[in-house]
Amino acid sequence: MSALGANRPQLPPQASGPDDVALIGYTTGSTGPAKPVEITVGMLRGMAYGVEAGHFTADMTSTLVTMPLMGVFDLAAGRTVVVPRMNMGRVGAADPALLTDAIQRFGVNAMFASPALLGPLSAHLAETGTHVPSLRLIVSGGAPVSPGLMSALRAVLPDAARVFSTYGSTEALPMALVESREALAGPADGPASALGVCVGRPAPGTTVRTIEVSDGPVPFWTPELPVADGEMGEIVVSGQAVSPRYFRSPGADAEHKIQDGGRRWHRTGDVGWIDGEGRIWFCGRKSHRVRTANGDLHTVRCEGVFNAHPQVKRTALVGFGPHGEQRPVLCAELEPGTNPGHWPRIERELRALGAGNPATKGIEDFLRHPAFPVDIRHNAKIRRELLAGWAEDRLTGSRRPTAADRALRTVPLLGWAYLTAWPLLPWDHVALTALWWIDAFLSVVVHALQIPSALRVEQELATGRRPWATAALTMLFGATWWRRRGGSPKGAAA
């Protein structure tokens, strides 16, 4: 098979310019519909330059790939690419033992991975005492890397190894980067002090600014747009590694692009500030900010205060209600092994943490959640719109069955009652017999076919209900039970 086409003439390489479209990449869709991003030839070159100049050294010859695009850059740089046994659509479920085996067997020097993968990997290396002497570089992206994870990685890697947190998006990668040694110095105390997460300095070839936060389009750059260092604003970026436009999406272009003469700025939709040393601090997504009567609350900035609790794995600030009057709610996911019965004490301690900081003292509602719903690409970005609906339901009962819902649910119950009455039916009556068989088909076959959809809804909402319970309720009530649960409650924050 390898000889097929071996004698055919080679086609000449296609000439391409920096403005030619190389591929279309889609955003994760974690803050709205996924958008098609034009990734040009020039942008790919800028991305490759930023990644190489910011992270790699010449002696690194092999990499472990857990995200396909990073593997393309590695191949272009002449490195050997090792692809581990894992589902790249569910990186958080990757087996750390298989990853460790691949690193050791092939002498891997570097890897790029989401925090959702690196957490279990660092825990596995620490628990087993396994050494990976060849691994000298880890680059993480997709979500902020906590100081705790950086410390855990440093503890299991060789002393000379470097761990980078890289900040970027589908439209601009990399935008900024910070190495663990710097991140674990002064900036490590930032999250607990409500400063946000330090994502480092601009990547090579990239310029980063902050502008006044607004929801409307900004077609042209003006001198009044940037805010001063130290002030909160929307993060904007320009450079060769920034996509010039979205594919056939003029609405998205108007929302995210600013023309500045011959230069174009990309509005990231992220809120943050720049300190006196030129470091960028990420405070949350603009669309995720909770807009209360007392001002805006920024998610990552507030969550850092509560994430300092030793029994809290992570938190998520969400809000519901009309903009300007939203009710803020802090959802907390506890560390594995924590007894849920300890939640009342943990809640009191979280309240005390919040009351002690001006940025979080207005948060009064705290809810424990079994497992946050996350995006499919990185398994790390929290799907806050789902959490907002869940929180609203818990606090207001917005998704509890109405009288009409309960009345509708009596229909499948009557169907099951008719099925169980089969010994009493006059089977010589054609109409009643036909009705029984129709009822059996609807109650058994149709309800069973709905179970996969019901399981997807439950997994997305991350309610913590066991699959067998979801299947049983679907068999009993059919779509009258699960379909309403998948809808977004009115007024939930986007």
XYZ file of C-alpha atoms in Angstrom, residues 169-404:
236
model
C -7.642 32.227 22.568
C -8.590 30.810 19.189
C -8.363 34.354 17.792
C -4.943 35.119 19.316
C -2.448 32.546 20.587
C -0.257 33.106 22.504
C -1.149 36.503 23.977
C 0.832 36.362 27.216
C 2.875 33.911 29.267
C 4.369 33.551 32.720
C 6.837 30.984 34.056
C 6.057 29.238 37.344
C 8.974 30.729 39.295
C 7.734 34.259 38.670
C 4.097 33.257 39.111
C 4.838 31.638 42.494
C 6.606 34.736 43.764
C 4.568 37.919 44.357
C 1.676 37.193 41.937
C 0.805 33.960 43.785
C -0.908 35.977 46.507
C -2.970 37.923 43.998
C -6.012 35.624 43.636
C -6.714 35.426 47.379
C -6.484 39.227 47.541
C -9.046 39.707 44.729
C -6.418 40.956 42.261
C -7.250 38.278 39.675
C -4.831 35.803 38.093
C -1.500 37.007 36.725
C -1.162 35.664 33.165
C 2.250 37.257 32.601
C 3.693 39.622 30.054
C 2.795 39.891 26.345
C 4.137 37.037 24.216
C 6.885 37.778 21.670
C 5.473 39.726 18.716
C 2.292 40.718 20.586
C 1.029 44.044 21.975
C -1.587 44.087 24.752
C -3.639 47.017 26.073
C -6.752 47.503 28.236
C -9.663 49.685 27.126
C -12.868 50.901 28.758
C -15.361 48.071 29.298
C -18.391 48.366 27.004
C -20.833 46.002 25.327
C -21.261 47.872 22.050
C -18.997 47.841 18.972
C -15.878 50.034 18.809
C -15.117 50.433 15.084
C -12.065 52.725 15.332
C -9.218 53.222 17.790
C -9.053 56.614 19.501
C -6.554 58.026 22.038
C -9.288 58.037 24.720
C -9.936 54.276 24.513
C -7.077 52.883 26.668
C -7.398 53.003 30.443
C -4.432 53.691 32.702
C -2.280 50.894 34.103
C -3.849 49.561 37.264
C -7.422 50.278 36.110
C -9.896 47.555 35.160
C -10.646 47.316 31.450
C -11.238 44.967 28.528
C -8.071 43.294 27.289
C -7.262 43.953 23.603
C -4.400 42.528 21.571
C -2.678 43.096 18.233
C 0.151 41.382 16.386
C 0.894 38.853 13.685
C -0.541 36.011 15.763
C -3.974 37.688 15.904
C -6.738 36.644 13.498
C -7.773 39.562 11.247
C -11.434 38.535 11.015
C -14.108 35.884 11.468
C -15.213 33.823 8.494
C -18.241 35.443 6.859
C -19.377 36.837 10.205
C -19.629 40.638 9.925
C -21.545 40.822 13.207
C -18.732 39.098 15.103
C -16.164 41.324 13.368
C -18.042 44.451 14.455
C -18.203 43.170 18.034
C -14.566 42.086 18.371
C -12.384 44.087 15.950
C -11.079 47.676 16.186
C -9.413 49.327 13.198
C -6.328 51.425 14.031
C -4.951 52.694 10.725
C -3.082 49.748 9.223
C -3.307 47.772 12.469
C -6.283 45.825 13.801
C -6.943 45.175 17.481
C -8.864 42.161 18.742
C -11.203 42.620 21.694
C -10.761 39.465 23.753
C -13.938 39.846 25.805
C -11.761 39.378 28.906
C -11.613 41.896 31.738
C -8.363 42.630 33.557
C -5.686 45.178 34.341
C -1.966 45.767 33.721
C 0.379 46.385 36.654
C 3.390 48.674 36.854
C 5.733 45.881 35.674
C 3.745 45.284 32.480
C 2.114 42.071 33.731
C -1.469 41.319 32.747
C -4.005 40.282 35.403
C -7.050 38.357 34.209
C -10.242 38.996 36.220
C -12.906 37.163 34.193
C -14.953 37.201 31.013
C -16.830 40.406 30.213
C -19.982 38.421 29.410
C -19.701 36.585 32.747
C -19.592 39.670 34.939
C -22.445 39.803 37.427
C -24.151 43.168 37.080
C -25.618 43.994 40.494
C -27.285 47.155 41.756
C -23.987 48.006 43.511
C -21.775 47.567 40.444
C -20.164 44.775 38.448
C -18.600 41.711 40.055
C -15.884 39.972 37.999
C -15.832 36.191 38.247
C -12.161 35.207 38.454
C -11.338 38.182 40.651
C -14.003 37.210 43.209
C -13.499 33.439 42.999
C -9.823 33.704 43.931
C -10.831 34.890 47.401
C -12.922 31.752 48.040
C -10.633 29.287 46.259
C -8.132 29.867 49.074
C -10.283 27.648 51.326
C -8.427 24.314 51.761
C -11.538 22.150 51.312
C -12.774 23.927 48.179
C -11.644 22.566 44.811
C -12.946 25.582 42.881
C -15.759 28.102 42.896
C -17.862 29.852 40.260
C -19.614 33.189 40.621
C -22.858 33.418 38.637
C -25.844 35.748 38.641
C -29.443 35.790 37.547
C -32.023 38.483 37.012
C -32.036 41.634 34.838
C -28.728 43.430 34.230
C -28.100 46.023 36.899
C -30.172 44.068 39.398
C -28.626 40.610 39.222
C -28.409 38.427 42.298
C -24.863 37.082 42.769
C -24.438 33.458 43.821
C -21.197 31.666 44.637
C -21.243 27.981 43.661
C -18.598 25.801 45.316
C -17.203 22.424 44.286
C -15.543 20.681 47.227
C -12.267 18.788 47.166
C -12.653 15.037 46.457
C -13.190 13.087 49.662
C -14.691 16.012 51.560
C -17.744 14.944 53.530
C -20.799 16.830 52.162
C -22.020 16.988 55.764
C -19.262 19.534 56.439
C -20.846 22.000 54.009
C -22.607 24.156 56.677
C -19.248 24.819 58.366
C -17.477 25.405 55.038
C -20.244 27.783 53.984
C -19.785 29.844 57.163
C -16.054 30.023 56.517
C -16.615 31.088 52.898
C -18.961 33.821 54.082
C -16.253 35.074 56.432
C -13.698 35.124 53.592
C -16.094 37.068 51.382
C -17.006 39.579 54.076
C -13.322 40.335 54.618
C -12.708 41.678 51.090
C -14.361 44.765 49.530
C -14.676 43.003 46.158
C -16.710 40.089 47.553
C -18.572 41.426 50.586
C -21.791 41.811 48.547
C -22.091 38.054 47.874
C -24.661 36.535 50.236
C -25.805 33.306 48.524
C -23.566 30.209 48.650
C -24.445 26.823 47.108
C -22.568 23.525 47.002
C -22.480 21.891 43.550
C -21.410 18.261 42.948
C -19.383 18.780 39.726
C -19.325 21.898 37.562
C -20.316 21.502 33.891
C -17.301 22.357 31.686
C -16.453 22.904 28.015
C -15.635 19.904 25.828
C -12.306 21.205 24.434
C -10.308 21.902 27.596
C -12.611 20.333 30.229
C -11.680 23.384 32.319
C -13.841 26.344 31.284
C -16.917 26.367 33.503
C -20.246 26.606 31.685
C -21.581 29.386 33.850
C -24.849 29.815 31.968
C -25.842 26.316 33.084
C -24.717 26.985 36.641
C -26.716 30.219 36.672
C -29.862 28.311 35.757
C -29.130 25.660 38.370
C -28.550 28.319 41.053
C -31.745 30.156 40.157
C -33.680 26.925 40.415
C -32.179 26.123 43.818
C -32.929 29.581 45.213
C -36.262 30.369 43.545
C -37.648 27.041 42.323
C -37.788 28.309 38.719
C -37.424 24.793 37.301
C -39.651 23.017 39.760
C -42.696 21.394 38.187
C -45.659 23.714 37.765
C -49.238 22.558 38.195
C -49.396 22.103 34.419
